[in-house]
mmCIF file of C-alpha atoms and ligand atoms in Angstrom:
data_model
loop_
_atom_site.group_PDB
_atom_site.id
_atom_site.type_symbol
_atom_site.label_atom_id
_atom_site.label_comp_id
_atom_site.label_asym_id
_atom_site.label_seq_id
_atom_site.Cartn_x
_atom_site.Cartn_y
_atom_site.Cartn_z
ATOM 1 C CA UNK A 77 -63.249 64.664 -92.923
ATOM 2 C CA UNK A 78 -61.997 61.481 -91.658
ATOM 3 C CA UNK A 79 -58.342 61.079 -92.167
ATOM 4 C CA UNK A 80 -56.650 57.747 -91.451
ATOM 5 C CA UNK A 81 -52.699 58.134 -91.314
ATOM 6 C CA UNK A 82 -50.470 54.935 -91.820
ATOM 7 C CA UNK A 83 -52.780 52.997 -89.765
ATOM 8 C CA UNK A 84 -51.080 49.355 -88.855
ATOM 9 C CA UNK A 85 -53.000 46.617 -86.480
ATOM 10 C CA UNK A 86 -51.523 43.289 -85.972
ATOM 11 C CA UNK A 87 -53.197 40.653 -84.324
ATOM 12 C CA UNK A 88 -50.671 38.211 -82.372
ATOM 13 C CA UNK A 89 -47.761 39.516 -83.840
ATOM 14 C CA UNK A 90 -49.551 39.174 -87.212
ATOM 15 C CA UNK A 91 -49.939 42.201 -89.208
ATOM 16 C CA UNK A 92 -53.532 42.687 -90.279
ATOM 17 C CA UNK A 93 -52.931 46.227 -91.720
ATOM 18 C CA UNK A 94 -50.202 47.651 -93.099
ATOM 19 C CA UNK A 95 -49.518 51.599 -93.262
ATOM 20 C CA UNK A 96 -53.488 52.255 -94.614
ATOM 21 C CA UNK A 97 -54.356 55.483 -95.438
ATOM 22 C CA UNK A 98 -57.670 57.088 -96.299
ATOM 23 C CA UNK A 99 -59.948 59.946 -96.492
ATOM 24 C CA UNK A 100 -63.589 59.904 -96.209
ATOM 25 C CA UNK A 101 -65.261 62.882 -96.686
ATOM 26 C CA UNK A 102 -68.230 64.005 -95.007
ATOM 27 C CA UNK A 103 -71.920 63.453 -95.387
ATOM 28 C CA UNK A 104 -70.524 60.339 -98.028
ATOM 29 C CA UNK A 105 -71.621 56.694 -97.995
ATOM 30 C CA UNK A 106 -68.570 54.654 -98.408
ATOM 31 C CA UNK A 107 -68.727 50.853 -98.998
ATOM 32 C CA UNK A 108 -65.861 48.641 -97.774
ATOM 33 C CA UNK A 109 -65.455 45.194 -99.921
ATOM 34 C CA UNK A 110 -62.774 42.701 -100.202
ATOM 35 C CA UNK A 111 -62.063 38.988 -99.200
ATOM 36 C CA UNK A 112 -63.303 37.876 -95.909
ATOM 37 C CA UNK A 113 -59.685 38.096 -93.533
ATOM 38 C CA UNK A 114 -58.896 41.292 -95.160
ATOM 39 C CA UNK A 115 -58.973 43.286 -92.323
ATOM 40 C CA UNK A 116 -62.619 45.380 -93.248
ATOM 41 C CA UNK A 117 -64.621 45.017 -89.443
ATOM 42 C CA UNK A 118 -60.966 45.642 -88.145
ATOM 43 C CA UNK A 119 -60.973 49.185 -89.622
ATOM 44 C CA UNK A 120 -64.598 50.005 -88.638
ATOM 45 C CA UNK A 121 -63.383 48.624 -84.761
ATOM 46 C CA UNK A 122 -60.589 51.153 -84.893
ATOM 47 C CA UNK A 123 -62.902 53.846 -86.285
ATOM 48 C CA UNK A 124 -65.637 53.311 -83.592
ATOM 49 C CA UNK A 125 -62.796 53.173 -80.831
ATOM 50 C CA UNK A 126 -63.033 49.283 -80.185
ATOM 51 C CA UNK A 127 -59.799 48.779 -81.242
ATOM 52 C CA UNK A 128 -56.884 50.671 -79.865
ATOM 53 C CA UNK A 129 -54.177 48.724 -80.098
ATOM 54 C CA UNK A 130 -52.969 50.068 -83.390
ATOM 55 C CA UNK A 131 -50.079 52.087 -84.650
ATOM 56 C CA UNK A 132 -50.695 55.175 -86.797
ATOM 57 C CA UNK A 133 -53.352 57.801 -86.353
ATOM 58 C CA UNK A 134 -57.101 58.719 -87.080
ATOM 59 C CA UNK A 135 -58.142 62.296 -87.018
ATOM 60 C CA UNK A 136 -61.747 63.450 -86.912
ATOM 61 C CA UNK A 137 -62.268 66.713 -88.597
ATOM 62 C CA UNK A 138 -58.420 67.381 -87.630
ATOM 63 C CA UNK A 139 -58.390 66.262 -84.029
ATOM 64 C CA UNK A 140 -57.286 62.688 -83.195
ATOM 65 C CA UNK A 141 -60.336 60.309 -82.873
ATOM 66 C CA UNK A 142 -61.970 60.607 -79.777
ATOM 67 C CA UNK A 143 -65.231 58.792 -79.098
ATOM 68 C CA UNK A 144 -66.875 60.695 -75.980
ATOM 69 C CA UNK A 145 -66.096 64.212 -78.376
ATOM 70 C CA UNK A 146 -67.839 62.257 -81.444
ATOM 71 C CA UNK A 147 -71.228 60.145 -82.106
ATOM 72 C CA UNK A 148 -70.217 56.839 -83.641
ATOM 73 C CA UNK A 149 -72.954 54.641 -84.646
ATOM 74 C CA UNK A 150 -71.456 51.336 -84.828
ATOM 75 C CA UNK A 151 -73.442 48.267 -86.180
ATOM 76 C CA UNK A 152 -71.251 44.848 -85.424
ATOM 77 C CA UNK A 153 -71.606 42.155 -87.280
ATOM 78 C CA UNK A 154 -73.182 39.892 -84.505
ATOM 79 C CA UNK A 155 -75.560 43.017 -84.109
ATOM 80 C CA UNK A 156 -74.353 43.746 -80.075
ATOM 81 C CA UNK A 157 -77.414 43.889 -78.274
ATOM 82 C CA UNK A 158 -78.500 43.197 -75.046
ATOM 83 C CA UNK A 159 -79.659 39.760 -74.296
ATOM 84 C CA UNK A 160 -81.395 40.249 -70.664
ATOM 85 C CA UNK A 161 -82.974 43.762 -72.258
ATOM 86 C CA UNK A 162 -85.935 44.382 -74.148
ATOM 87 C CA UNK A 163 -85.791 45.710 -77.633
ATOM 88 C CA UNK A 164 -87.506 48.668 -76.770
ATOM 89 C CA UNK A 165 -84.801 49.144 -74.288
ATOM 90 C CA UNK A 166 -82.457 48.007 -76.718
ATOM 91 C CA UNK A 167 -83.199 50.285 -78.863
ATOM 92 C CA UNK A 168 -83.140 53.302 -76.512
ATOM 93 C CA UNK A 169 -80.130 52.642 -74.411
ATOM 94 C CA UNK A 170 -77.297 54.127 -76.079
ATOM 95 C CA UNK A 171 -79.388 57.595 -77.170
ATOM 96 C CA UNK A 172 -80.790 57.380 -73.204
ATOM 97 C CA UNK A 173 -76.765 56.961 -72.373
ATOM 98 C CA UNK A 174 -75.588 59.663 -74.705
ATOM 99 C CA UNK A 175 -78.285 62.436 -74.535
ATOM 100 C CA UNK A 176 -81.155 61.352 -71.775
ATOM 101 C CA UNK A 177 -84.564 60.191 -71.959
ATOM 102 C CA UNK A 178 -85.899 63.666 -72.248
ATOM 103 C CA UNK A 179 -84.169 64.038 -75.336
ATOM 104 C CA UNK A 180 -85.674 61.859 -77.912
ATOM 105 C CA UNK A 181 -87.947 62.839 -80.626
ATOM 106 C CA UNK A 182 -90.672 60.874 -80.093
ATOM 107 C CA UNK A 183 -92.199 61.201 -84.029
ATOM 108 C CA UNK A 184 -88.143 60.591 -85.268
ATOM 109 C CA UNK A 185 -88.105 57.466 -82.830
ATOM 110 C CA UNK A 186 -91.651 56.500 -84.193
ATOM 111 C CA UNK A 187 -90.543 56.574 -87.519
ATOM 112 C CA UNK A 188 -87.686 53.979 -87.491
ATOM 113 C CA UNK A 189 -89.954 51.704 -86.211
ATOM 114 C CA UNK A 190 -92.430 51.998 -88.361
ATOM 115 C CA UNK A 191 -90.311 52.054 -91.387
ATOM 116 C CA UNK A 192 -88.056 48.885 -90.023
ATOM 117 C CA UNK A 193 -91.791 47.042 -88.881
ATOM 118 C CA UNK A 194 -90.641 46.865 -85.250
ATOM 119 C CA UNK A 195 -93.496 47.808 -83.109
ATOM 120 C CA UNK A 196 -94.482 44.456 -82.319
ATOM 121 C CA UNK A 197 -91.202 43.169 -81.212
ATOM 122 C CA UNK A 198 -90.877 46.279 -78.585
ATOM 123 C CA UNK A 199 -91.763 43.942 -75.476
ATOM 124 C CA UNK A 200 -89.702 40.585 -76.503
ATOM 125 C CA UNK A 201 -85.952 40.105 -76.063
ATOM 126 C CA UNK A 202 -83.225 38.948 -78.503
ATOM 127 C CA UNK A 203 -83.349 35.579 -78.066
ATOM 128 C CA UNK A 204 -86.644 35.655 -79.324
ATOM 129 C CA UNK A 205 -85.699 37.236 -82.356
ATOM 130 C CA UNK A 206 -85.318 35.765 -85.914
ATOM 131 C CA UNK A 207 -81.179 37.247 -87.167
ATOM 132 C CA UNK A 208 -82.749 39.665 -89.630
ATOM 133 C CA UNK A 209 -85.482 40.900 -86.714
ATOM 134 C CA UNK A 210 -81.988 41.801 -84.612
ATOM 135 C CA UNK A 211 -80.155 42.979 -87.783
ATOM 136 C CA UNK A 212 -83.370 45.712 -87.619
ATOM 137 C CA UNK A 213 -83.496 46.200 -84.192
ATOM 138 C CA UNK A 214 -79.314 47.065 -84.397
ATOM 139 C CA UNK A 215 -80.225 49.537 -87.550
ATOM 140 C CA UNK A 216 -83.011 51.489 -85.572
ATOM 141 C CA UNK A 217 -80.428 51.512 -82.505
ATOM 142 C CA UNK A 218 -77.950 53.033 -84.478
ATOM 143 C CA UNK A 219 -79.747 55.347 -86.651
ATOM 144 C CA UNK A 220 -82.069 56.833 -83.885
ATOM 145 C CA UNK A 221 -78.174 58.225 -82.450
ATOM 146 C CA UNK A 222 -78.065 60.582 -85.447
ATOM 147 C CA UNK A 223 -74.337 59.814 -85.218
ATOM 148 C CA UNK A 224 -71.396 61.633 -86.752
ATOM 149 C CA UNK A 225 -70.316 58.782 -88.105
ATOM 150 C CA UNK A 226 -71.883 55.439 -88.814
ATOM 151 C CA UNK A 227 -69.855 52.092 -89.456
ATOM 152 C CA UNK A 228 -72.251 49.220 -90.103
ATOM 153 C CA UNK A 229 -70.783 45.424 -90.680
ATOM 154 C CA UNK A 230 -72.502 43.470 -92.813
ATOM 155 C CA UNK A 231 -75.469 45.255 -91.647
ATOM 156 C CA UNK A 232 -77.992 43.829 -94.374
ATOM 157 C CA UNK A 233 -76.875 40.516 -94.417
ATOM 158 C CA UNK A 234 -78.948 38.512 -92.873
ATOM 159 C CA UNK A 235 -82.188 39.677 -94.078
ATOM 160 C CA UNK A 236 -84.320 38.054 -97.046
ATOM 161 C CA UNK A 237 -84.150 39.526 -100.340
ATOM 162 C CA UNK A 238 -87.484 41.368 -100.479
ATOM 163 C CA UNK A 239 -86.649 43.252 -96.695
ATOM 164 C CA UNK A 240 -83.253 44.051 -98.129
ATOM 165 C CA UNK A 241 -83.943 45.844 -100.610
ATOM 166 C CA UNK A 242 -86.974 47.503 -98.157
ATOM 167 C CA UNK A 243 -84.626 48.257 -95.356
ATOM 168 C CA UNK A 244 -81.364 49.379 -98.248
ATOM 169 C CA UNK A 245 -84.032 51.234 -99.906
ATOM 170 C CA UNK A 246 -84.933 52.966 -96.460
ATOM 171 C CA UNK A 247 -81.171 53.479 -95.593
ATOM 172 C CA UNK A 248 -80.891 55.916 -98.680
ATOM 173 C CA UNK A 249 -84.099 57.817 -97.392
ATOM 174 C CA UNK A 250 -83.027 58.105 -93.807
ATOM 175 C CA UNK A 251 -79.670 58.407 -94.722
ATOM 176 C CA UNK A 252 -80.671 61.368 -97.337
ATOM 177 C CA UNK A 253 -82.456 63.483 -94.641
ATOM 178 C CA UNK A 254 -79.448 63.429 -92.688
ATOM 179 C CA UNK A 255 -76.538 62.721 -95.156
ATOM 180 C CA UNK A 256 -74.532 61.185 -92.116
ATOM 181 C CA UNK A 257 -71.163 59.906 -92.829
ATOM 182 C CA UNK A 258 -71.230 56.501 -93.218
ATOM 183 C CA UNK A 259 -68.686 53.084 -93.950
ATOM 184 C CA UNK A 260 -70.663 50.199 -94.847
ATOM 185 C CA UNK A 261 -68.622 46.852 -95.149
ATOM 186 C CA UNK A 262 -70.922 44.344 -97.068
ATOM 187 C CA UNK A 263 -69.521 41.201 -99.049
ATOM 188 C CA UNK A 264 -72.270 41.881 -101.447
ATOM 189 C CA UNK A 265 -70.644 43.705 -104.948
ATOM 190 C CA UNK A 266 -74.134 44.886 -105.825
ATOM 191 C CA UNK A 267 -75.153 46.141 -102.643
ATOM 192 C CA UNK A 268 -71.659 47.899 -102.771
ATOM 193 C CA UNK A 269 -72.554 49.696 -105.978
ATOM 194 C CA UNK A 270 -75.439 50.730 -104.988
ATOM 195 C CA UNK A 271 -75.066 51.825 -101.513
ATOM 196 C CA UNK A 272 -71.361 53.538 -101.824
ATOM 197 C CA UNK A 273 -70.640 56.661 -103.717
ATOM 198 C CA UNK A 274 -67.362 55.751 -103.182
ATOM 199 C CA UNK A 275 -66.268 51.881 -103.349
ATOM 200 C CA UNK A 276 -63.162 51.103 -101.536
ATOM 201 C CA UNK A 277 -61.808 47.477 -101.972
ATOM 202 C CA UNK A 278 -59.380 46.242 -99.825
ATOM 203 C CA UNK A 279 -56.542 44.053 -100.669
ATOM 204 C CA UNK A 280 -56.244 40.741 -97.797
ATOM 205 C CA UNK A 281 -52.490 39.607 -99.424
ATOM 206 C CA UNK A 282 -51.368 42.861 -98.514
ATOM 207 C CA UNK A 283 -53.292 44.429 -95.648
ATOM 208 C CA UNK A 284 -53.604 47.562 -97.662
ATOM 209 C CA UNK A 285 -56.539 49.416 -99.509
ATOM 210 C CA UNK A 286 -56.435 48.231 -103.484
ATOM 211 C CA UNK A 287 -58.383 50.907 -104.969
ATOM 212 C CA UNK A 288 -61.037 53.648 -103.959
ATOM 213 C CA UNK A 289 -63.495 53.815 -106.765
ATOM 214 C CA UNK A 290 -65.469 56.919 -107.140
ATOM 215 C CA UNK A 291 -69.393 55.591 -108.142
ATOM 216 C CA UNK A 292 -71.981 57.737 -109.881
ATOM 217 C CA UNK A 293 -74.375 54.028 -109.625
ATOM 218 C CA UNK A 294 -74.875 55.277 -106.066
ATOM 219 C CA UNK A 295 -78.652 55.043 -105.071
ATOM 220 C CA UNK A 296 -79.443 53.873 -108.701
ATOM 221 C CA UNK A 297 -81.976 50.794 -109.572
ATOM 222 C CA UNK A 298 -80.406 48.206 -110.637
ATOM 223 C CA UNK A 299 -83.051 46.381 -112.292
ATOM 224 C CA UNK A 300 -83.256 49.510 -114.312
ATOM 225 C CA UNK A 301 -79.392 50.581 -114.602
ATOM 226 C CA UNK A 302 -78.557 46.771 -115.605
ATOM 227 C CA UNK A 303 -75.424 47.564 -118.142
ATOM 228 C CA UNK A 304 -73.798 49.997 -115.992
ATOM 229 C CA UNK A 305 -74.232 47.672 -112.953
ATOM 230 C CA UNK A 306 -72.574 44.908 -114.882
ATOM 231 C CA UNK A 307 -69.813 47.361 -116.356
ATOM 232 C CA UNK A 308 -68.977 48.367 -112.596
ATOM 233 C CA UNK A 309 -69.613 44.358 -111.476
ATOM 234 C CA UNK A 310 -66.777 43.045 -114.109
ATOM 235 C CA UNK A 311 -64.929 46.083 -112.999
ATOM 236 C CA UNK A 312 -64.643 45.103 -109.030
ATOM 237 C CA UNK A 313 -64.527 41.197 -109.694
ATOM 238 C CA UNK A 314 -61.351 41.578 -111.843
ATOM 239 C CA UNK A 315 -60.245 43.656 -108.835
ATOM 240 C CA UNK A 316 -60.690 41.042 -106.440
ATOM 241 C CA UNK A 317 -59.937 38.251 -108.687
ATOM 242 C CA UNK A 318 -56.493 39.838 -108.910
ATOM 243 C CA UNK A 319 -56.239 39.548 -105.086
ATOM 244 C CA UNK A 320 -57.057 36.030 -105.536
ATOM 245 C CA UNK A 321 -54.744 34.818 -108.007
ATOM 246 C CA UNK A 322 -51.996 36.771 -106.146
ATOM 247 C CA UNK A 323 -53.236 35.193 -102.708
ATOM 248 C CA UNK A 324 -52.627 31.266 -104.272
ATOM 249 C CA UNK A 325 -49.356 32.457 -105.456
HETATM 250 P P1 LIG B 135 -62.787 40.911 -92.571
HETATM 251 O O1 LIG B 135 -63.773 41.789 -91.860
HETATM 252 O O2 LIG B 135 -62.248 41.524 -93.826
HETATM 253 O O3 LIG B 135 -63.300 39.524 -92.821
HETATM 254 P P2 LIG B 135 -61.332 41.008 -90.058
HETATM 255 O O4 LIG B 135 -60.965 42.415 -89.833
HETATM 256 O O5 LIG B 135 -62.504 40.465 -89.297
HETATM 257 O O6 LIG B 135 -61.498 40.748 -91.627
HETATM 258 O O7 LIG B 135 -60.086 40.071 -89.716
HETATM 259 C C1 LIG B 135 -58.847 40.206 -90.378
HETATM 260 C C2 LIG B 135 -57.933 39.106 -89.879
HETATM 261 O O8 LIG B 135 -57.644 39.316 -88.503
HETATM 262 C C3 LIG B 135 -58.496 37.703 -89.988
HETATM 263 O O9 LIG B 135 -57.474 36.831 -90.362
HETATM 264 C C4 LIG B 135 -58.989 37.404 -88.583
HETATM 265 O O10 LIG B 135 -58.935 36.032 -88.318
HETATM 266 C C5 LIG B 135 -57.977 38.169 -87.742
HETATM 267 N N1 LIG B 135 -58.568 38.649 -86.469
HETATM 268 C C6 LIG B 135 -59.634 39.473 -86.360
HETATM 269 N N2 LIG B 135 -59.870 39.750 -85.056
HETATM 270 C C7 LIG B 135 -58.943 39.092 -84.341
HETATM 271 C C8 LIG B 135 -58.646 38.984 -82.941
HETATM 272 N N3 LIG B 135 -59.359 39.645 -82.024
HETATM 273 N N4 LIG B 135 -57.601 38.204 -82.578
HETATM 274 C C9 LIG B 135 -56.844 37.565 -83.489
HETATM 275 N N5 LIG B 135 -57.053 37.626 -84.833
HETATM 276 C C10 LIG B 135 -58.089 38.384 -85.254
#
């Protein structure tokens, strides 16, 4: 259990995030959504130990975050890799950091690249990279950790339709083998729906989380669940619409 007590950031003496408090359960998939400026990437930040100027305080299964005790898999939104590095070595250097060389599984390494079609790019670097090639290259990096905890930003944004619902649809797999804890900010309401079993929206007038929505839609088609994604699509909309409205007031 993650447990987030009265957590407060403020940017330049402007408060971001006011008293939030939340707890995430493990082995869940949790989406984050809400208007851009309301404060989503800096939650995962203070979650993966970016960010520690805050007030308030995180605990990790009862003992206050620590990142060398825990494996946080953190996926940024500009993907953070390595421009002078390969992407093999990309790929490996945080697992080669954390555990050693000797410690991979080779057929568990193999597999992420097959499934995220990156054996060709092993030998290039970044810049030579198309945004959803990095956006892959940042997933393998992340997932090949096996980490405690996984915060991805926006991690399936830039891709094309077609390899987004590929690499979402390979998320669930991986992600049901290992069941790893997981905070996914996305802008995307669909992708929310049917990534998160729980939904959380986040409110940007007021720096505070709006409403944590429990979602049975989790992992569900939604060419083939169509109503019920619509239902749940009005249903978060009106949500955010609220924050609107309240915002131009
Ligand atoms: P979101 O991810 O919901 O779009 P962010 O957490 O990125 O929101 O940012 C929330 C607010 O904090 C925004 O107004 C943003 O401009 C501001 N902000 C984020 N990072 C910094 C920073 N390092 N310095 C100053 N302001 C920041």
């Amino acid at each position: 259990m993650i447990k987030v007590e009265n957590l407060t950031v403020s940017y330049n003496n402007k408060r971001i995030l006011e008293n939030i408090n939340l707890n995430i359960k493990n082995g869940l998939i949790y989406t984050v959504i809400g208007q851009s400026g309301a404060g989503k990437s800096t939650v995962l930040k203070v979650l993966a130990g970016i960010n520690k100027n805050y007030k308030g305080k995180v605990y990790f299964n009862d003992n206050e975050l620590d990142t060398k005790k825990y494996c946080i898999g953190y996926i940024p939104q500009n993907y953070g890799l390595v421009d002078w590095k390969t992407i093999k070595q990309n790929i490996l250097l945080l697992f080669n950091t954390k555990y050693g060389k000797k410690a991979i599984n080779s057929e568990f390494y193999e597999k992420i690249l097959k499934k995220l079609d990156l054996e060709k790019h092993l030998k290039k670097y970044p810049r030579n990279l198309s945004g959803g090639e990095k956006q892959r290259v940042a997933i393998a990096r992340a997932l090949l950790l096996k980490p405690n905890l996984l915060l991805m930003d926006e991690p399936f944004s830039a891709l094309d339709y077609f390899t987004r619902e590929e690499v979402q649809r390979l998320f669930i797999n991986i992600w049901k083998q290992h069941k790893v804890t997981t905070l996914l900010v996305t802008h995307d309401i669909c992708e929310a729906i049917y990534l998160g079993q729980n939904i959380i929206i986040m409110s940007s007038s007021k720096g505070k989380i709006k409403k944590n929505i429990e979602n049975d839609l989790f992992g569900k088609n939604p060419e083939l669940n169509r109503e019920l994604y619509k239902n749940m699509e009005f249903k978060i909309r009106n949500l955010l619409k609220e924050e609107k409205i309240y915002e131009i007031k």
